[in-house]
Tab-separated table of C-alpha atoms in Angstrom:
chain	number	residue	atom	x	y	z
A	1	MET	CA	-45.810	173.482	-35.790
A	2	TYR	CA	-42.011	173.686	-35.662
A	3	LEU	CA	-41.576	170.222	-37.167
A	4	ASP	CA	-43.951	171.184	-39.973
A	5	VAL	CA	-41.752	174.063	-41.146
A	6	MET	CA	-38.328	172.435	-40.834
A	7	ASN	CA	-36.471	172.477	-44.151
A	8	LYS	CA	-39.224	174.652	-45.641
A	9	HIS	CA	-38.577	176.948	-48.590
A	10	SER	CA	-39.877	180.526	-48.609
A	11	ARG	CA	-39.724	183.424	-51.011
A	12	VAL	CA	-38.425	185.711	-48.233
A	13	LEU	CA	-36.868	184.636	-44.938
A	14	ILE	CA	-36.525	187.266	-42.209
A	15	ILE	CA	-34.054	186.941	-39.353
A	16	GLY	CA	-35.347	188.884	-36.360
A	17	GLY	CA	-38.773	189.845	-35.093
A	18	GLY	CA	-38.233	193.471	-34.129
A	19	LEU	CA	-39.932	196.407	-35.826
A	20	ALA	CA	-38.102	196.106	-39.154
A	21	GLY	CA	-38.586	192.351	-39.352
A	22	LEU	CA	-42.239	192.260	-38.353
A	23	VAL	CA	-43.321	195.269	-40.428
A	24	SER	CA	-41.592	193.967	-43.564
A	25	ALA	CA	-43.195	190.543	-42.953
A	26	ILE	CA	-46.643	192.125	-42.644
A	27	HIS	CA	-46.163	194.255	-45.767
A	28	LEU	CA	-44.971	191.290	-47.832
A	29	ALA	CA	-47.670	188.943	-46.541
A	30	LYS	CA	-50.408	191.425	-47.436
A	31	GLN	CA	-49.157	191.146	-51.022
A	32	LYS	CA	-49.290	187.331	-50.862
A	33	VAL	CA	-45.524	186.883	-50.666
A	34	GLN	CA	-44.528	183.691	-48.845
A	35	VAL	CA	-42.625	184.777	-45.726
A	36	LEU	CA	-40.894	182.857	-42.947
A	37	LEU	CA	-39.609	184.780	-39.914
A	38	ILE	CA	-37.186	183.419	-37.313
A	39	GLU	CA	-36.991	185.162	-33.921
A	40	LYS	CA	-34.848	184.005	-30.999
A	41	ASP	CA	-37.171	185.282	-28.245
A	42	THR	CA	-40.851	184.897	-27.384
A	43	TYR	CA	-43.407	187.699	-27.080
A	44	PRO	CA	-44.408	189.790	-25.285
A	45	ARG	CA	-41.091	190.995	-23.884
A	46	HIS	CA	-39.433	194.268	-22.939
A	47	LYS	CA	-36.586	195.695	-25.020
A	48	VAL	CA	-34.090	198.475	-24.412
A	49	CYS	CA	-35.592	201.250	-26.512
A	50	GLY	CA	-36.644	204.893	-26.255
A	51	GLU	CA	-40.208	203.852	-27.179
A	52	TYR	CA	-40.994	207.090	-29.011
A	53	ILE	CA	-42.102	206.887	-32.658
A	54	SER	CA	-42.272	209.859	-35.018
A	55	ASN	CA	-45.644	210.455	-36.669
A	56	GLU	CA	-43.929	210.099	-40.048
A	57	VAL	CA	-44.896	206.394	-39.933
A	58	VAL	CA	-48.640	206.943	-39.329
A	59	PRO	CA	-49.769	206.998	-43.015
A	60	TYR	CA	-47.789	203.816	-43.679
A	61	PHE	CA	-49.310	202.035	-40.680
A	62	LYS	CA	-52.767	202.966	-41.949
A	63	GLU	CA	-51.887	201.567	-45.382
A	64	LEU	CA	-50.958	198.279	-43.683
A	65	ASP	CA	-54.184	198.307	-41.618
A	66	LEU	CA	-52.164	198.534	-38.419
A	67	GLU	CA	-54.550	200.203	-35.991
A	68	LEU	CA	-52.847	201.100	-32.727
A	69	ALA	CA	-55.637	203.016	-30.977
A	70	HIS	CA	-56.689	200.018	-28.884
A	71	LEU	CA	-53.094	199.778	-27.609
A	72	HIS	CA	-53.502	203.274	-26.085
A	73	PRO	CA	-50.391	205.007	-27.438
A	74	VAL	CA	-49.624	208.421	-25.950
A	75	ASP	CA	-49.637	211.486	-28.237
A	76	ILE	CA	-46.410	213.469	-27.865
A	77	SER	CA	-45.964	216.977	-29.275
A	78	LYS	CA	-43.374	218.718	-27.077
A	79	PHE	CA	-39.642	218.341	-26.547
A	80	VAL	CA	-37.424	219.497	-23.683
A	81	ILE	CA	-33.678	219.125	-23.335
A	82	SER	CA	-31.461	219.999	-20.384
A	83	THR	CA	-27.714	220.473	-20.090
A	84	GLN	CA	-25.663	218.814	-17.372
A	85	LYS	CA	-25.938	222.049	-15.398
A	86	GLY	CA	-29.720	222.038	-15.643
A	87	ASN	CA	-30.284	224.697	-18.297
A	88	LEU	CA	-33.540	223.852	-20.061
A	89	ILE	CA	-34.703	224.366	-23.642
A	90	ARG	CA	-38.297	223.738	-24.729
A	91	SER	CA	-39.603	223.212	-28.256
A	92	GLN	CA	-42.512	221.846	-30.228
A	93	LEU	CA	-41.901	218.691	-32.245
A	94	PRO	CA	-42.398	219.531	-35.958
A	95	LEU	CA	-44.303	216.309	-36.723
A	96	GLY	CA	-44.973	215.020	-33.245
A	97	GLY	CA	-45.079	211.371	-32.387
A	98	PHE	CA	-46.423	208.809	-29.973
A	99	GLY	CA	-45.191	206.715	-27.091
A	100	ILE	CA	-45.789	202.980	-26.980
A	101	SER	CA	-43.802	200.208	-25.314
A	102	ARG	CA	-42.011	197.580	-27.355
A	103	TYR	CA	-43.628	195.036	-25.021
A	104	THR	CA	-47.026	195.989	-26.426
A	105	LEU	CA	-46.167	197.017	-29.996
A	106	ASP	CA	-43.956	194.077	-30.951
A	107	HIS	CA	-46.460	191.582	-29.547
A	108	TYR	CA	-49.247	193.207	-31.573
A	109	LEU	CA	-47.170	193.098	-34.771
A	110	TRP	CA	-46.221	189.462	-34.116
A	111	GLN	CA	-49.908	188.546	-33.833
A	112	LYS	CA	-50.749	190.506	-37.006
A	113	ALA	CA	-48.002	188.728	-38.938
A	114	GLU	CA	-49.323	185.364	-37.781
A	115	GLN	CA	-52.886	186.306	-38.803
A	116	LEU	CA	-51.628	187.205	-42.286
A	117	GLY	CA	-50.033	183.796	-42.760
A	118	VAL	CA	-46.399	184.547	-41.976
A	119	THR	CA	-44.655	181.383	-40.777
A	120	LEU	CA	-43.169	182.243	-37.379
A	121	VAL	CA	-40.336	180.195	-35.905
A	122	THR	CA	-38.713	180.635	-32.489
A	123	ASP	CA	-35.068	179.665	-32.913
A	124	ILE	CA	-31.593	181.172	-33.225
A	125	VAL	CA	-29.999	181.554	-36.656
A	126	THR	CA	-26.366	180.419	-36.533
A	127	ASN	CA	-25.309	180.759	-40.159
A	128	VAL	CA	-26.464	181.886	-43.594
A	129	GLN	CA	-24.962	180.632	-46.849
A	130	PHE	CA	-25.698	181.784	-50.391
A	131	THR	CA	-25.053	179.458	-53.340
A	132	GLU	CA	-26.615	179.052	-56.773
A	133	HIS	CA	-29.115	181.906	-56.328
A	134	LEU	CA	-30.445	180.344	-53.125
A	135	PHE	CA	-29.949	180.933	-49.406
A	136	GLU	CA	-29.545	178.220	-46.812
A	137	VAL	CA	-30.290	179.362	-43.259
A	138	PHE	CA	-29.105	177.184	-40.374
A	139	THR	CA	-30.487	177.335	-36.831
A	140	GLN	CA	-29.401	176.281	-33.366
A	141	ASN	CA	-32.076	173.577	-33.229
A	142	GLY	CA	-30.713	171.914	-36.354
A	143	ALA	CA	-33.218	173.195	-38.897
A	144	VAL	CA	-32.162	174.220	-42.399
A	145	PHE	CA	-34.388	176.630	-44.311
A	146	THR	CA	-34.010	177.742	-47.912
A	147	SER	CA	-35.149	181.048	-49.346
A	148	ASP	CA	-34.833	183.245	-52.418
A	149	PHE	CA	-34.174	186.365	-50.336
A	150	VAL	CA	-33.029	186.934	-46.756
A	151	ILE	CA	-33.625	190.030	-44.636
A	152	GLY	CA	-31.338	190.578	-41.646
A	153	ALA	CA	-33.443	192.424	-39.075
A	154	TYR	CA	-31.845	191.058	-35.927
A	155	GLY	CA	-31.025	194.320	-34.175
A	156	LYS	CA	-28.016	196.270	-33.008
A	157	ARG	CA	-25.577	193.415	-32.596
A	158	SER	CA	-25.633	189.641	-33.002
A	159	SER	CA	-23.181	186.744	-33.124
A	160	LEU	CA	-24.362	186.444	-36.722
A	161	ASP	CA	-22.482	189.671	-37.508
A	162	GLY	CA	-19.246	187.871	-36.675
A	163	THR	CA	-20.262	184.801	-38.661
A	164	LEU	CA	-20.926	187.035	-41.672
A	165	ASP	CA	-17.568	188.757	-41.093
A	166	ARG	CA	-19.073	192.240	-40.964
A	167	LYS	CA	-16.083	194.569	-40.602
A	168	TRP	CA	-17.405	196.699	-37.753
A	169	SER	CA	-18.353	193.669	-35.616
A	170	THR	CA	-14.788	193.057	-34.399
A	171	ASN	CA	-14.523	196.554	-32.924
A	172	GLU	CA	-15.336	196.956	-29.252
A	173	SER	CA	-17.959	199.577	-28.529
A	174	SER	CA	-17.704	202.102	-25.725
A	175	TRP	CA	-21.437	202.417	-25.010
A	176	LEU	CA	-24.052	200.704	-22.891
A	177	ALA	CA	-27.788	201.357	-22.620
A	178	VAL	CA	-30.104	201.017	-19.623
A	179	LYS	CA	-33.910	201.004	-19.499
A	180	MET	CA	-36.529	201.021	-16.752
A	181	HIS	CA	-40.277	201.677	-16.604
A	182	TYR	CA	-41.599	203.881	-13.809
A	183	LYS	CA	-44.800	205.143	-12.308
A	184	ALA	CA	-44.277	208.877	-11.951
A	185	SER	CA	-45.814	212.279	-12.456
A	186	PHE	CA	-44.797	213.294	-15.967
A	187	ASP	CA	-46.281	215.419	-18.759
A	188	PRO	CA	-47.616	212.833	-21.252
A	189	GLN	CA	-47.230	215.228	-24.198
A	190	THR	CA	-43.490	215.654	-23.652
A	191	VAL	CA	-40.389	213.703	-24.577
A	192	ALA	CA	-37.426	214.860	-22.491
A	193	LEU	CA	-33.697	214.459	-23.038
A	194	HIS	CA	-31.531	215.152	-19.982
A	195	ASN	CA	-27.750	215.201	-20.229
A	196	PHE	CA	-25.269	213.937	-17.661
A	197	ASP	CA	-21.516	213.382	-17.617
A	198	GLY	CA	-20.832	210.742	-20.269
A	199	GLY	CA	-24.329	210.311	-21.646
A	200	TYR	CA	-27.974	211.302	-21.725
A	201	CYS	CA	-31.331	209.982	-20.554
A	202	GLY	CA	-34.639	210.076	-22.422
A	203	LEU	CA	-37.971	210.216	-20.602
A	204	SER	CA	-41.362	209.768	-22.242
A	205	MET	CA	-44.714	208.245	-21.430
A	206	VAL	CA	-46.056	205.047	-22.959
A	207	GLU	CA	-49.394	203.276	-22.501
A	208	ASN	CA	-50.934	202.721	-19.047
A	209	GLU	CA	-49.516	205.974	-17.633
A	210	THR	CA	-46.052	204.441	-17.551
A	211	VAL	CA	-42.881	206.503	-18.008
A	212	ASN	CA	-40.037	204.948	-19.976
A	213	ALA	CA	-36.555	206.011	-18.881
A	214	CYS	CA	-33.785	204.920	-21.208
A	215	TYR	CA	-30.235	206.204	-21.098
A	216	LEU	CA	-27.004	205.781	-23.014
A	217	ALA	CA	-23.714	205.966	-21.119
A	218	SER	CA	-20.071	205.668	-22.085
A	219	TYR	CA	-18.045	202.886	-20.483
A	220	GLN	CA	-15.481	205.540	-19.577
A	221	SER	CA	-18.072	207.201	-17.367
A	222	PHE	CA	-19.770	204.028	-16.122
A	223	LYS	CA	-16.722	201.927	-15.192
A	224	LYS	CA	-15.940	204.079	-12.148
A	225	TYR	CA	-19.037	202.726	-10.393
A	226	ARG	CA	-19.938	199.245	-9.206
A	227	ASP	CA	-23.438	198.994	-10.698
A	228	VAL	CA	-26.358	200.766	-12.385
A	229	GLU	CA	-27.822	202.004	-9.092
A	230	ALA	CA	-24.564	203.627	-7.998
A	231	PHE	CA	-24.060	205.194	-11.427
A	232	GLN	CA	-27.570	206.607	-11.390
A	233	GLU	CA	-27.114	208.058	-7.916
A	234	LYS	CA	-23.657	209.533	-8.453
A	235	VAL	CA	-23.833	210.631	-12.092
A	236	LEU	CA	-27.383	210.927	-13.466
A	237	ASN	CA	-28.638	212.630	-10.326
A	238	LYS	CA	-26.226	215.523	-10.821
A	239	ASN	CA	-28.723	216.721	-13.422
A	240	PRO	CA	-31.441	218.405	-11.304
A	241	TYR	CA	-34.277	217.246	-13.563
A	242	LEU	CA	-33.181	213.615	-13.416
A	243	ARG	CA	-32.634	213.883	-9.667
A	244	ALA	CA	-36.181	215.183	-9.193
A	245	PHE	CA	-37.645	212.496	-11.449
A	246	PHE	CA	-35.896	209.526	-9.814
A	247	ALA	CA	-36.637	210.813	-6.306
A	248	GLU	CA	-40.371	210.607	-6.976
A	249	ALA	CA	-40.595	207.725	-9.479
A	250	THR	CA	-41.452	204.123	-8.579
A	251	PRO	CA	-39.638	201.390	-10.587
A	252	MET	CA	-41.869	198.804	-12.292
A	253	PHE	CA	-39.183	196.172	-12.971
A	254	GLU	CA	-37.188	194.223	-10.389
A	255	LYS	CA	-34.028	195.518	-12.024
A	256	PRO	CA	-33.178	197.633	-15.086
A	257	ILE	CA	-32.771	196.059	-18.519
A	258	THR	CA	-29.313	196.654	-19.969
A	259	ILE	CA	-27.453	196.033	-23.203
A	260	ALA	CA	-23.718	196.380	-23.717
A	261	GLN	CA	-21.546	196.906	-26.787
A	262	VAL	CA	-23.908	199.410	-28.421
A	263	ASN	CA	-22.095	200.199	-31.662
A	264	PHE	CA	-22.688	203.254	-33.855
A	265	ALA	CA	-20.158	202.287	-36.522
A	266	LYS	CA	-21.164	202.638	-40.151
A	267	LYS	CA	-22.739	199.471	-41.522
A	268	LYS	CA	-23.639	198.263	-44.998
A	269	PRO	CA	-27.326	197.915	-45.975
A	270	VAL	CA	-26.448	194.748	-47.919
A	271	GLU	CA	-23.990	192.085	-46.711
A	272	GLN	CA	-23.291	188.916	-48.719
A	273	HIS	CA	-26.604	189.403	-50.566
A	274	ILE	CA	-28.534	189.716	-47.274
A	275	PHE	CA	-30.708	192.834	-47.060
A	276	MET	CA	-30.097	194.464	-43.674
A	277	ALA	CA	-32.953	196.418	-42.096
A	278	GLY	CA	-33.483	198.440	-38.939
A	279	ASP	CA	-30.573	198.625	-36.493
A	280	ALA	CA	-28.773	195.822	-38.349
A	281	ALA	CA	-28.351	198.251	-41.268
A	282	GLY	CA	-27.432	201.330	-39.260
A	283	LEU	CA	-27.946	202.585	-35.725
A	284	ILE	CA	-28.862	206.238	-35.242
A	285	HIS	CA	-27.845	207.885	-31.990
A	286	PRO	CA	-30.790	207.624	-29.571
A	287	LEU	CA	-30.793	211.364	-28.851
A	288	CYS	CA	-32.419	211.826	-32.289
A	289	GLY	CA	-35.516	209.850	-31.277
A	290	ASN	CA	-35.843	208.406	-34.772
A	291	GLY	CA	-34.598	204.828	-34.503
A	292	MET	CA	-38.037	203.181	-34.448
A	293	ALA	CA	-39.271	205.216	-37.418
A	294	MET	CA	-36.107	204.386	-39.363
A	295	ALA	CA	-36.621	200.676	-38.738
A	296	ILE	CA	-40.180	200.948	-40.045
A	297	GLN	CA	-39.094	203.020	-43.062
A	298	SER	CA	-36.372	200.535	-44.001
A	299	ALA	CA	-38.956	197.745	-43.824
A	300	ARG	CA	-41.187	199.653	-46.222
A	301	ILE	CA	-38.609	200.366	-48.930
A	302	LEU	CA	-37.303	196.806	-48.778
A	303	ALA	CA	-40.754	195.212	-48.934
A	304	GLU	CA	-41.748	197.408	-51.880
A	305	LEU	CA	-38.616	196.464	-53.828
A	306	LEU	CA	-39.091	192.746	-53.203
A	307	ILE	CA	-42.759	192.894	-54.209
A	308	LYS	CA	-41.841	194.573	-57.490
A	309	SER	CA	-39.079	192.080	-58.259
A	310	ASP	CA	-39.788	189.349	-60.754
A	311	HIS	CA	-39.681	185.699	-59.761
A	312	LYS	CA	-36.749	184.738	-61.943
A	313	ARG	CA	-33.708	183.490	-60.057
A	314	SER	CA	-31.330	185.825	-61.833
A	315	ASN	CA	-28.106	187.378	-60.561
A	316	ASN	CA	-28.917	190.484	-62.610
A	317	THR	CA	-32.262	190.894	-60.837
A	318	ARG	CA	-30.687	190.319	-57.427
A	319	LEU	CA	-27.804	192.720	-57.991
A	320	LEU	CA	-30.194	195.387	-59.286
A	321	LEU	CA	-32.391	195.020	-56.197
A	322	GLU	CA	-29.356	195.270	-53.937
A	323	LYS	CA	-28.191	198.436	-55.678
A	324	GLN	CA	-31.660	199.998	-55.535
A	325	TYR	CA	-32.015	199.206	-51.843
A	326	GLU	CA	-28.590	200.628	-51.005
A	327	GLN	CA	-29.360	203.813	-52.942
A	328	GLN	CA	-32.767	204.304	-51.340
A	329	TRP	CA	-31.430	203.489	-47.884
A	330	GLN	CA	-28.598	206.012	-48.226
A	331	SER	CA	-30.955	208.634	-49.638
A	332	LEU	CA	-33.371	208.276	-46.724
A	333	PHE	CA	-31.026	207.763	-43.799
A	334	SER	CA	-27.436	208.905	-44.407
A	335	ARG	CA	-28.219	212.550	-43.511
A	336	ARG	CA	-30.033	211.524	-40.340
A	337	LEU	CA	-27.155	209.300	-39.230
A	338	TYR	CA	-24.624	212.056	-39.932
A	339	MET	CA	-26.630	214.614	-37.959
A	340	GLY	CA	-26.962	212.123	-35.119
A	341	ARG	CA	-23.191	211.704	-34.938
A	342	MET	CA	-22.655	215.473	-34.933
A	343	LEU	CA	-25.293	216.121	-32.277
A	344	GLN	CA	-23.907	213.422	-30.009
A	345	ARG	CA	-20.461	215.022	-30.164
A	346	VAL	CA	-21.998	218.319	-29.083
A	347	LEU	CA	-24.081	216.866	-26.264
A	348	LEU	CA	-21.201	214.882	-24.789
A	349	ASN	CA	-19.025	217.985	-24.526
A	350	SER	CA	-20.114	220.117	-21.564
A	351	ASN	CA	-18.630	223.310	-23.031
A	352	LEU	CA	-20.345	222.802	-26.393
A	353	GLN	CA	-23.565	222.032	-24.509
A	354	GLN	CA	-23.505	225.440	-22.865
A	355	VAL	CA	-22.631	227.223	-26.115
A	356	SER	CA	-25.495	225.431	-27.877
A	357	TYR	CA	-27.849	226.318	-25.039
A	358	GLY	CA	-26.887	229.973	-25.411
A	359	ILE	CA	-27.545	229.925	-29.160
A	360	ALA	CA	-30.880	228.124	-28.780
A	361	SER	CA	-31.959	230.578	-26.078
A	362	VAL	CA	-31.410	233.495	-28.450
A	363	ILE	CA	-32.732	231.692	-31.563
A	364	PRO	CA	-35.356	229.197	-30.284
A	365	SER	CA	-36.513	228.350	-33.822
A	366	ILE	CA	-33.216	226.547	-34.398
A	367	VAL	CA	-34.298	223.562	-32.262
A	368	PRO	CA	-37.202	222.354	-34.462
A	369	ARG	CA	-34.980	222.911	-37.505
A	370	ILE	CA	-32.374	220.572	-36.043
A	371	ILE	CA	-35.058	218.012	-35.170
A	372	LYS	CA	-36.217	218.037	-38.798
A	373	GLN	CA	-32.682	217.133	-39.899
A	374	THR	CA	-32.849	213.888	-37.905
A	375	HIS	CA	-36.379	212.922	-38.962
A	376	GLY	CA	-38.133	212.155	-42.225
A	377	SER	CA	-41.318	213.273	-43.926
A	378	PRO	CA	-44.588	211.366	-43.517
A	379	ILE	CA	-44.465	208.096	-45.461
A	380	ILE	CA	-46.908	208.405	-48.340
A	381	CYS	CA	-47.633	205.005	-49.872
């Protein structure tokens, strides 16, 4: 099949087969738009991710005929957060959400895209050039694809960011993320966020009674220890809730999955005429629990704009689409990203943590209000 699609032209070419890439491909394909998607990895596979999705995406998934019930997602309606000292705050989630692993969800979306006629290519994009109203996309295996529009949905960080000379890509990031699946006793209706010195750890259940533990840590905190196991024992376990969880939990992977250079710098939704979607457009701090929903939302607004566009190869049409996408992206996500940055500053300061705990203890209704500031409304199509 790969030889058949080499040098093929498509209306829309998508770089990256994560949530934003696959959902936009599915949306476009359902409207008979010719789509080619290039993904560097094969599915199914695990990814570093909190694996909690806000229910704001449910109406949109139904519109796309994406039925997840047979994947056995876990309904989640409660939220708990603990300070480094072990003070605990409980709250209801205003919209609620569900837990599902990226291993299962991404594989399902990949299969749906294929069923809808999306051309799927496993390869690594090395360069993208735009000339005369047309993109040329070059891959590691020597293929050259042309397309009218390109969507960059390749995740948090890629060598392609450097190739495209994205300003933030030259800055070193001070964060790393670690993920592991466990078998453990855990309330399936709850997503928990437990703080430790230099970071925080999210716990929530996904399908098959599996608990996903995913934490973000600063290099400043992590570099004092030789490895993930030592860091977990010496730092995470100072939080009594994390200590109790890890003491009883059984790991399901041989070793944790890690990613380095997690960068929360501001990014542009459009770079060199490429529409960026998902984490490639902007990465919300994981404590907000809204990254997966944001990826799906960005796929929706981008797909809708491209479907409405005319088929004339006009700079005016392209520039208008770019402006509309940037405006809609900022309108939907800039507040969430700002709140995420502010909340992370609070949670990483032990004194501010305790002050916030005191306020939330006296005014418990403030917690769901804050959650609403980092989430969106249900997507009505």
